[in-house]
Short mmCIF file of C-alpha atoms and ligand atoms in Angstrom, two decimals:
data_model
loop_
_atom_site.label_atom_id
_atom_site.label_comp_id
_atom_site.label_asym_id
_atom_site.label_seq_id
_atom_site.Cartn_x
_atom_site.Cartn_y
_atom_site.Cartn_z
CA MET A 1 26.00 -10.46 0.52
CA ALA A 2 22.89 -9.86 -1.58
CA ALA A 3 19.77 -8.56 0.14
CA LYS A 4 17.26 -11.36 0.64
CA ILE A 5 13.72 -10.40 -0.26
CA VAL A 6 10.52 -12.46 -0.22
CA VAL A 7 7.53 -11.14 -2.15
CA VAL A 8 4.11 -12.67 -1.52
CA GLY A 9 1.73 -11.46 -4.19
CA SER A 10 0.29 -11.40 -7.65
CA PHE A 11 1.33 -12.17 -11.17
CA ASN A 12 -0.80 -10.88 -14.06
CA THR A 13 -0.36 -10.98 -17.77
CA ASP A 14 -0.67 -7.33 -18.80
CA LEU A 15 -2.57 -6.66 -22.03
CA VAL A 16 -1.49 -3.09 -22.71
CA SER A 17 -2.97 -0.70 -25.29
CA TYR A 18 -1.22 2.64 -25.90
CA MET A 19 -3.44 5.47 -27.17
CA GLN A 20 -3.50 9.25 -27.45
CA ARG A 21 -6.35 9.56 -24.96
CA MET A 22 -8.55 7.22 -22.94
CA PRO A 23 -12.05 6.44 -24.28
CA ARG A 24 -15.03 7.87 -22.37
CA PRO A 25 -17.84 5.45 -21.35
CA GLY A 26 -19.58 4.29 -24.55
CA GLU A 27 -16.85 5.68 -26.81
CA THR A 28 -14.42 3.83 -29.10
CA VAL A 29 -10.98 5.30 -29.76
CA HIS A 30 -8.13 4.03 -31.92
CA GLY A 31 -5.10 2.69 -30.11
CA ASP A 32 -1.55 3.17 -31.41
CA THR A 33 0.18 -0.01 -30.22
CA PHE A 34 -0.52 -3.15 -28.20
CA MET A 35 1.82 -5.19 -26.04
CA THR A 36 1.53 -8.30 -23.87
CA GLY A 37 3.86 -8.29 -20.89
CA ALA A 38 4.59 -9.67 -17.44
CA GLY A 39 2.80 -7.71 -14.72
CA GLY A 40 1.08 -8.02 -11.39
CA LYS A 41 2.16 -5.82 -8.53
CA GLY A 42 3.84 -8.63 -6.61
CA SER A 43 5.81 -10.01 -9.51
CA ASN A 44 6.76 -6.50 -10.67
CA GLN A 45 8.17 -5.80 -7.21
CA ALA A 46 10.09 -9.08 -7.29
CA VAL A 47 11.57 -8.25 -10.70
CA ALA A 48 12.53 -4.74 -9.58
CA ALA A 49 14.29 -6.12 -6.50
CA ALA A 50 16.11 -8.79 -8.53
CA ARG A 51 17.35 -6.24 -11.07
CA LEU A 52 18.75 -4.22 -8.18
CA GLY A 53 20.85 -7.20 -7.13
CA ALA A 54 18.70 -8.89 -4.49
CA ASP A 55 18.20 -12.60 -3.94
CA VAL A 56 14.43 -12.80 -4.45
CA THR A 57 11.81 -15.45 -3.74
CA PHE A 58 8.29 -15.04 -5.09
CA ILE A 59 5.27 -16.75 -3.52
CA GLY A 60 1.96 -16.74 -5.37
CA ARG A 61 -0.45 -18.66 -7.60
CA LEU A 62 -0.80 -19.03 -11.36
CA GLY A 63 -3.31 -20.94 -13.46
CA LYS A 64 -2.39 -23.96 -15.54
CA ASP A 65 -2.52 -22.05 -18.79
CA VAL A 66 -0.40 -20.40 -21.42
CA PHE A 67 -0.13 -17.13 -19.45
CA ALA A 68 1.68 -18.99 -16.67
CA ASN A 69 4.57 -19.60 -19.08
CA LEU A 70 5.20 -15.86 -19.28
CA ALA A 71 5.56 -15.77 -15.50
CA TYR A 72 8.11 -18.57 -15.37
CA GLU A 73 10.00 -17.04 -18.31
CA ILE A 74 10.52 -13.71 -16.58
CA TRP A 75 11.27 -15.23 -13.16
CA ASP A 76 13.85 -17.56 -14.70
CA ALA A 77 15.39 -14.75 -16.74
CA GLU A 78 15.67 -12.53 -13.65
CA GLY A 79 16.96 -15.30 -11.36
CA ILE A 80 13.89 -15.19 -9.10
CA ASN A 81 13.19 -18.28 -6.98
CA SER A 82 9.71 -19.53 -7.96
CA ASP A 83 9.92 -22.88 -6.11
CA TYR A 84 6.96 -21.95 -3.90
CA VAL A 85 4.65 -20.82 -6.70
CA VAL A 86 1.61 -23.08 -7.07
CA GLN A 87 -0.26 -23.68 -10.34
CA ASP A 88 -3.92 -23.70 -9.39
CA GLU A 89 -6.16 -26.40 -10.89
CA GLU A 90 -9.33 -24.32 -10.76
CA SER A 91 -8.45 -20.78 -11.72
CA ALA A 92 -6.76 -18.95 -14.58
CA THR A 93 -3.59 -16.86 -14.34
CA GLY A 94 -4.43 -13.24 -13.49
CA VAL A 95 -4.79 -10.80 -16.38
CA ALA A 96 -4.78 -7.02 -16.49
CA PRO A 97 -6.09 -5.07 -19.50
CA ILE A 98 -4.29 -1.69 -19.32
CA PHE A 99 -4.82 1.60 -21.20
CA VAL A 100 -1.92 4.07 -21.36
CA ASP A 101 -2.43 7.57 -22.81
CA SER A 102 0.08 9.92 -24.43
CA ALA A 103 0.95 11.48 -21.06
CA GLY A 104 1.94 8.02 -19.76
CA GLU A 105 -1.03 7.83 -17.37
CA ASN A 106 -2.79 4.49 -17.08
CA MET A 107 -6.13 2.84 -16.32
CA ILE A 108 -6.01 -0.80 -15.21
CA VAL A 109 -8.58 -3.56 -14.74
CA VAL A 110 -7.24 -6.55 -12.82
CA VAL A 111 -8.92 -9.96 -13.13
CA LEU A 112 -7.22 -11.71 -10.23
CA GLY A 113 -8.00 -15.35 -11.06
CA ALA A 114 -5.49 -17.64 -9.36
CA ASN A 115 -3.97 -14.75 -7.40
CA SER A 116 -7.03 -14.76 -5.16
CA ARG A 117 -6.51 -18.46 -4.35
CA VAL A 118 -3.19 -18.19 -2.50
CA GLN A 119 -3.43 -20.42 0.60
CA SER A 120 -1.73 -20.28 3.98
CA SER A 121 -0.09 -23.62 3.08
CA ASP A 122 1.68 -21.88 0.15
CA ILE A 123 3.21 -19.44 2.63
CA ASP A 124 3.93 -22.11 5.24
CA ALA A 125 5.86 -24.11 2.65
CA ALA A 126 8.27 -21.17 2.34
CA ARG A 127 8.57 -20.48 6.06
CA GLU A 128 12.28 -21.28 6.24
CA ARG A 129 12.96 -19.11 3.23
CA ILE A 130 11.03 -16.26 4.87
CA ALA A 131 12.99 -16.73 8.10
CA ALA A 132 16.25 -16.41 6.15
CA ALA A 133 15.11 -13.21 4.40
CA ASP A 134 15.73 -9.59 5.35
CA VAL A 135 12.42 -8.12 4.21
CA LEU A 136 9.00 -9.46 3.20
CA VAL A 137 6.83 -7.42 0.82
CA VAL A 138 3.08 -7.81 0.23
CA GLN A 139 0.44 -5.91 -1.75
CA LEU A 140 -3.35 -6.23 -2.09
CA GLU A 141 -3.77 -8.33 -5.24
CA ILE A 142 -4.17 -11.51 -3.20
CA ASN A 143 -6.81 -12.21 -0.53
CA THR A 144 -6.56 -9.87 2.45
CA ASP A 145 -6.45 -12.77 4.89
CA MET A 146 -3.38 -14.09 3.07
CA VAL A 147 -1.79 -10.62 3.16
CA THR A 148 -2.34 -10.70 6.91
CA TYR A 149 -1.04 -14.25 7.20
CA ALA A 150 2.14 -13.49 5.26
CA LEU A 151 2.80 -10.49 7.51
CA GLN A 152 2.13 -12.59 10.62
CA VAL A 153 4.62 -15.24 9.52
CA ALA A 154 7.23 -12.57 8.79
CA LYS A 155 6.75 -11.08 12.25
CA GLU A 156 6.91 -14.54 13.88
CA VAL A 157 10.26 -15.22 12.26
CA GLY A 158 11.45 -11.70 13.04
CA ILE A 159 11.95 -10.01 9.67
CA ARG A 160 10.91 -6.57 8.50
CA THR A 161 7.71 -6.07 6.51
CA ILE A 162 6.54 -3.70 3.79
CA LEU A 163 2.80 -3.52 3.09
CA ASN A 164 2.10 -1.79 -0.20
CA PRO A 165 -1.69 -1.22 0.09
CA ALA A 166 -2.25 -1.32 -3.67
CA PRO A 167 -4.65 -1.30 -5.36
CA ALA A 168 -6.76 0.74 -2.94
CA ALA A 169 -8.95 -1.50 -0.80
CA PRO A 170 -10.16 -1.53 2.80
CA ILE A 171 -7.81 -3.45 5.11
CA PRO A 172 -8.24 -4.21 8.80
CA ARG A 173 -6.15 -2.24 11.29
CA GLU A 174 -4.72 -5.51 12.59
CA THR A 175 -3.20 -6.05 9.17
CA ILE A 176 -1.73 -2.55 9.06
CA GLN A 177 -0.31 -3.13 12.52
CA LEU A 178 1.87 -5.94 11.16
CA ALA A 179 3.56 -3.64 8.63
CA ASP A 180 6.80 -1.92 9.57
CA TYR A 181 6.53 0.19 6.43
CA LEU A 182 3.23 1.11 4.80
CA THR A 183 3.60 2.54 1.28
CA PRO A 184 0.33 3.98 -0.07
CA ASN A 185 0.07 6.40 -2.97
CA GLU A 186 -2.23 9.38 -2.46
CA THR A 187 -5.35 7.54 -3.68
CA GLU A 188 -4.63 4.60 -1.40
CA LEU A 189 -3.97 6.98 1.50
CA GLU A 190 -7.41 8.54 0.95
CA SER A 191 -9.04 5.14 0.82
CA LEU A 192 -7.31 3.95 4.01
CA SER A 193 -7.82 7.15 5.97
CA GLY A 194 -11.46 7.40 4.96
CA GLY A 195 -11.73 10.50 2.74
CA PRO A 196 -10.05 13.35 0.87
CA VAL A 197 -6.63 14.19 2.27
CA SER A 198 -5.60 17.82 2.83
CA ASP A 199 -2.67 17.03 5.14
CA VAL A 200 -0.69 14.00 3.93
CA ALA A 201 1.38 13.66 7.11
CA ALA A 202 -1.67 13.80 9.38
CA ALA A 203 -3.54 11.25 7.27
CA ALA A 204 -0.48 8.99 7.26
CA ARG A 205 -0.16 9.26 11.04
CA SER A 206 -3.82 8.38 11.48
CA LEU A 207 -2.99 4.93 10.07
CA MET A 208 -0.19 4.18 12.51
CA THR A 209 -1.04 1.67 15.19
CA ARG A 210 2.35 1.47 16.91
CA GLU A 211 5.38 3.66 17.62
CA GLU A 212 7.94 2.31 15.18
CA GLN A 213 5.79 2.29 12.07
CA THR A 214 6.70 4.40 9.05
CA VAL A 215 4.36 5.47 6.28
CA VAL A 216 6.01 6.30 2.96
CA VAL A 217 3.48 8.08 0.76
CA THR A 218 4.41 7.91 -2.92
CA MET A 219 3.37 11.04 -4.79
CA GLY A 220 4.29 10.48 -8.43
CA ALA A 221 6.25 13.36 -9.94
CA GLN A 222 6.51 14.96 -6.49
CA GLY A 223 8.49 12.08 -5.04
CA ALA A 224 7.56 10.71 -1.62
CA GLN A 225 6.81 11.84 1.92
CA VAL A 226 8.34 9.77 4.68
CA VAL A 227 6.16 10.05 7.76
CA SER A 228 7.04 8.65 11.17
CA ARG A 229 5.48 9.47 14.56
CA ASP A 230 7.42 12.69 15.04
CA ARG A 231 9.04 13.48 11.70
CA THR A 232 7.98 14.23 8.11
CA ASP A 233 10.51 14.25 5.28
CA PRO A 234 9.42 15.21 1.79
CA LEU A 235 11.88 13.62 -0.63
CA PRO A 236 11.61 14.95 -4.20
CA THR A 237 12.14 12.64 -7.11
CA PHE A 238 14.10 12.98 -10.36
CA LYS A 239 12.92 14.87 -13.43
CA VAL A 240 12.52 12.44 -16.34
CA ASP A 241 10.58 12.15 -19.60
CA VAL A 242 7.53 10.06 -18.79
CA VAL A 243 6.60 7.31 -21.26
CA ASP A 244 4.50 4.96 -19.11
CA THR A 245 3.82 5.19 -15.38
CA THR A 246 2.67 1.55 -15.12
CA GLY A 247 4.67 -0.33 -12.51
CA ALA A 248 6.36 2.76 -11.05
CA GLY A 249 4.91 2.11 -7.60
CA ASP A 250 6.03 -1.50 -7.83
CA ALA A 251 9.56 -0.50 -8.80
CA PHE A 252 9.55 1.89 -5.83
CA ASN A 253 8.53 -0.85 -3.40
CA GLY A 254 10.98 -3.41 -4.76
CA ALA A 255 13.76 -0.86 -4.44
CA LEU A 256 12.72 0.22 -0.96
CA ALA A 257 12.88 -3.40 0.19
CA VAL A 258 16.36 -3.84 -1.27
CA ALA A 259 17.72 -0.61 0.17
CA LEU A 260 16.35 -1.31 3.65
CA ALA A 261 17.71 -4.85 3.52
CA GLU A 262 21.11 -3.45 2.56
CA GLY A 263 21.04 -1.29 5.69
CA LYS A 264 20.60 2.12 4.04
CA SER A 265 19.05 4.83 6.19
CA LEU A 266 15.34 5.36 5.58
CA GLN A 267 16.00 8.65 3.76
CA ASP A 268 18.64 7.07 1.51
CA ALA A 269 16.40 4.07 0.91
CA VAL A 270 13.57 6.33 -0.27
CA ARG A 271 15.97 8.30 -2.50
CA PHE A 272 17.07 5.00 -4.00
CA ALA A 273 13.42 3.98 -4.49
CA ASN A 274 12.59 7.37 -6.05
CA ALA A 275 15.44 6.95 -8.53
CA THR A 276 14.29 3.42 -9.40
CA ALA A 277 10.69 4.54 -9.98
CA ALA A 278 11.85 7.57 -12.02
CA LEU A 279 13.82 5.33 -14.39
CA CYS A 280 10.91 2.89 -14.59
CA VAL A 281 8.53 5.51 -16.04
CA THR A 282 10.93 6.33 -18.88
CA LYS A 283 10.14 2.95 -20.49
CA ALA A 284 6.97 1.21 -21.63
CA GLY A 285 5.60 -1.77 -19.71
CA ALA A 286 5.46 -2.93 -16.09
CA ALA A 287 8.02 -5.53 -14.96
CA GLY A 288 10.04 -5.03 -18.12
CA SER A 289 10.60 -1.34 -17.40
CA ALA A 290 12.26 -1.87 -14.00
CA PRO A 291 15.80 -0.50 -14.19
CA HIS A 292 19.04 -2.33 -13.40
CA ARG A 293 21.27 -1.46 -10.45
CA ALA A 294 23.98 0.28 -12.45
CA ASP A 295 21.47 2.73 -13.96
CA VAL A 296 19.94 3.56 -10.57
CA ASP A 297 23.37 4.08 -9.01
CA ALA A 298 24.38 6.29 -11.95
CA LEU A 299 21.27 8.46 -11.61
CA LEU A 300 21.88 8.88 -7.88
CA ALA A 301 25.57 9.67 -8.41
CA ALA A 302 24.75 12.26 -11.08
CA SER A 303 22.43 14.06 -8.66
CA GLU A 304 24.99 14.37 -5.82
O1 RIB B 1 1.16 -1.76 -10.78
C1 RIB B 1 1.02 -2.16 -12.11
C2 RIB B 1 0.40 -3.50 -12.19
O2 RIB B 1 -0.92 -3.43 -11.70
C3 RIB B 1 0.26 -4.06 -13.58
O3 RIB B 1 1.38 -4.80 -13.97
C4 RIB B 1 -1.02 -4.85 -13.51
O4 RIB B 1 -0.85 -6.21 -13.69
C5 RIB B 1 -1.63 -4.54 -12.16
O5 RIB B 1 -1.40 -5.53 -11.26
#
């Protein structure tokens, strides 16, 4: 049976400019190409999970505008259940102007719009769906109190939770406590642990509020470190030609949710997520660059 994943989070229309190098403040540079695409960390994670074969439900808010059409188009195309998505009367669909340089690195500005108007009633409406799921995933592009609420509901109905604390923002310890898996990148780890990090495992452990929590620190080209109370496993990733790193963390989180829901061991789940993120960076775009299951399985098989 397919893994059942619920993602509570953001959708943004990504307005992506590709350029040789980023402009400095006050400078104008020429871009090479421009692309409009489906983005938003939550929706990207939902798309990644769906392409890996999961049965995915997305909960979030859009505006009543032309950008909302892009969201429904991709969710329909990927077979994602959007029955619980609300079109907000008062706010526009989120947008994210993105710059990507020739090394594939990005700079992103997110204008959250309707994403920041998700209500507890939106989550309550999907309570049965959440109860029937294996894993719930949240990120920080909706209001923190709704992140907390979604995690609370997941814990009440007894399913596992992944909190991807992205983009970096302060979050209360009570919110972290509700996460079974916390998945910061290095910048987010610094922000959550309160300063520069010299020891990743120690910083990750400083965030744990209960025994069974796991922190999976994503480290770009270096893969990920899986940190539990008494164990640290560095898991290297796959060497690929980088085109665009946008959405790699999202692909990682979508894949981690699927692998855990399928009952893979934590180490195998992170290997699976590493492979998914590695394939994601070989293509331009965010949601659109998430790989399909067969390609991830092939990459993993080739590395055995
Ligand atoms: O993680 C990448 C995403 O961050 C982009 O799709 C953009 O919309 C922002 O949410």
